[in-house]
Coordinates of C-alpha atoms in Angstrom, one line a residue:
M1 CA 175.3 226.0 112.0
K2 CA 174.5 229.5 111.5
Y3 CA 171.2 230.3 109.6
T4 CA 170.5 233.3 107.6
R5 CA 167.4 235.4 108.7
F6 CA 165.6 234.1 105.7
E7 CA 166.3 230.5 106.6
K8 CA 165.3 231.1 110.3
A9 CA 162.1 232.8 109.1
R10 CA 161.4 229.7 107.0
I11 CA 162.1 227.2 109.6
I12 CA 160.1 228.8 112.4
G13 CA 157.2 229.4 109.9
A14 CA 156.9 225.8 108.7
R15 CA 157.4 224.5 112.3
A16 CA 154.7 226.7 113.4
L17 CA 152.4 225.5 110.7
Q18 CA 153.1 221.9 111.7
I19 CA 152.2 222.8 115.2
S20 CA 149.0 224.5 114.3
F21 CA 147.8 221.5 112.5
G22 CA 148.4 219.3 115.5
A23 CA 152.1 218.1 115.3
P24 CA 153.5 217.2 118.7
V25 CA 155.5 219.8 120.6
L26 CA 159.0 218.6 121.4
I27 CA 159.7 221.0 124.2
D28 CA 157.9 221.9 127.6
Y29 CA 156.5 225.3 127.2
P30 CA 154.4 227.5 129.6
E31 CA 150.7 226.9 129.7
N32 CA 150.0 230.6 128.9
T33 CA 151.8 230.3 125.5
L34 CA 149.2 229.4 123.0
D35 CA 150.6 230.9 119.7
P36 CA 152.3 228.4 117.5
I37 CA 154.9 230.8 116.3
D38 CA 156.0 231.5 120.0
I39 CA 156.2 227.7 120.6
A40 CA 158.2 227.3 117.3
M41 CA 160.5 230.1 118.3
L42 CA 161.2 228.4 121.7
E43 CA 161.9 225.1 119.8
F44 CA 164.3 227.0 117.5
E45 CA 166.1 228.6 120.5
K46 CA 166.7 225.2 122.1
D47 CA 167.7 223.7 118.7
M48 CA 164.9 221.0 118.8
I49 CA 163.3 221.7 115.5
P50 CA 163.4 218.5 113.4
I51 CA 164.0 220.4 110.1
T52 CA 167.2 220.5 108.1
V53 CA 168.5 223.0 105.7
S54 CA 170.3 221.8 102.6
R55 CA 172.7 224.4 100.9
D56 CA 173.9 223.9 97.4

Protein backbone atom coordinates (compact mmCIF):
# COMPACT_ATOMS: atom_id res chain seq x y z
CA MET A 1 0.00 0.00 0.00
CA LYS A 2 1.32 3.41 -0.95
CA TYR A 3 0.90 6.05 1.74
CA THR A 4 0.66 9.79 1.22
CA ARG A 5 3.26 11.96 2.93
CA PHE A 6 0.63 13.02 5.46
CA GLU A 7 -0.28 9.43 6.32
CA LYS A 8 3.39 8.53 6.63
CA ALA A 9 4.04 11.46 8.98
CA ARG A 10 1.01 10.55 11.11
CA ILE A 11 1.98 6.86 11.32
CA ILE A 12 5.60 7.56 12.24
CA GLY A 13 4.60 10.24 14.75
CA ALA A 14 2.02 8.02 16.45
CA ARG A 15 4.44 5.09 16.65
CA ALA A 16 7.23 7.32 17.99
CA LEU A 17 4.88 8.52 20.72
CA GLN A 18 4.05 4.91 21.63
CA ILE A 19 7.74 4.02 21.78
CA SER A 20 8.54 7.05 23.94
CA PHE A 21 5.89 5.93 26.43
CA GLY A 22 7.43 2.48 26.72
CA ALA A 23 5.80 0.36 24.01
CA PRO A 24 7.92 -2.61 22.94
CA VAL A 25 10.04 -2.08 19.84
CA LEU A 26 9.33 -4.65 17.13
CA ILE A 27 12.70 -4.59 15.36
CA ASP A 28 16.35 -4.87 16.27
CA TYR A 29 17.94 -1.44 16.11
CA PRO A 30 21.47 -0.15 16.70
CA GLU A 31 22.28 0.63 20.31
CA ASN A 32 23.38 4.15 19.43
CA THR A 33 19.86 4.95 18.13
CA LEU A 34 17.96 6.45 21.04
CA ASP A 35 15.51 8.79 19.31
CA PRO A 36 11.98 7.28 19.12
CA ILE A 37 11.40 8.95 15.75
CA ASP A 38 14.42 7.20 14.24
CA ILE A 39 13.25 3.86 15.63
CA ALA A 40 9.74 4.44 14.28
CA MET A 41 11.18 5.30 10.86
CA LEU A 42 13.17 2.06 10.86
CA GLU A 43 10.01 0.13 11.74
CA PHE A 44 8.13 1.91 8.94
CA GLU A 45 10.82 1.06 6.39
CA LYS A 46 10.67 -2.60 7.39
CA ASP A 47 6.84 -2.55 7.32
CA MET A 48 6.60 -3.63 10.98
CA ILE A 49 4.40 -0.86 12.41
CA PRO A 50 1.16 -2.29 13.83
CA ILE A 51 -0.99 0.62 12.63
CA THR A 52 -3.57 0.41 9.85
CA VAL A 53 -4.89 3.21 7.68
CA SER A 54 -8.58 3.26 6.84
CA ARG A 55 -9.53 5.27 3.78
CA ASP A 56 -13.09 6.24 2.97
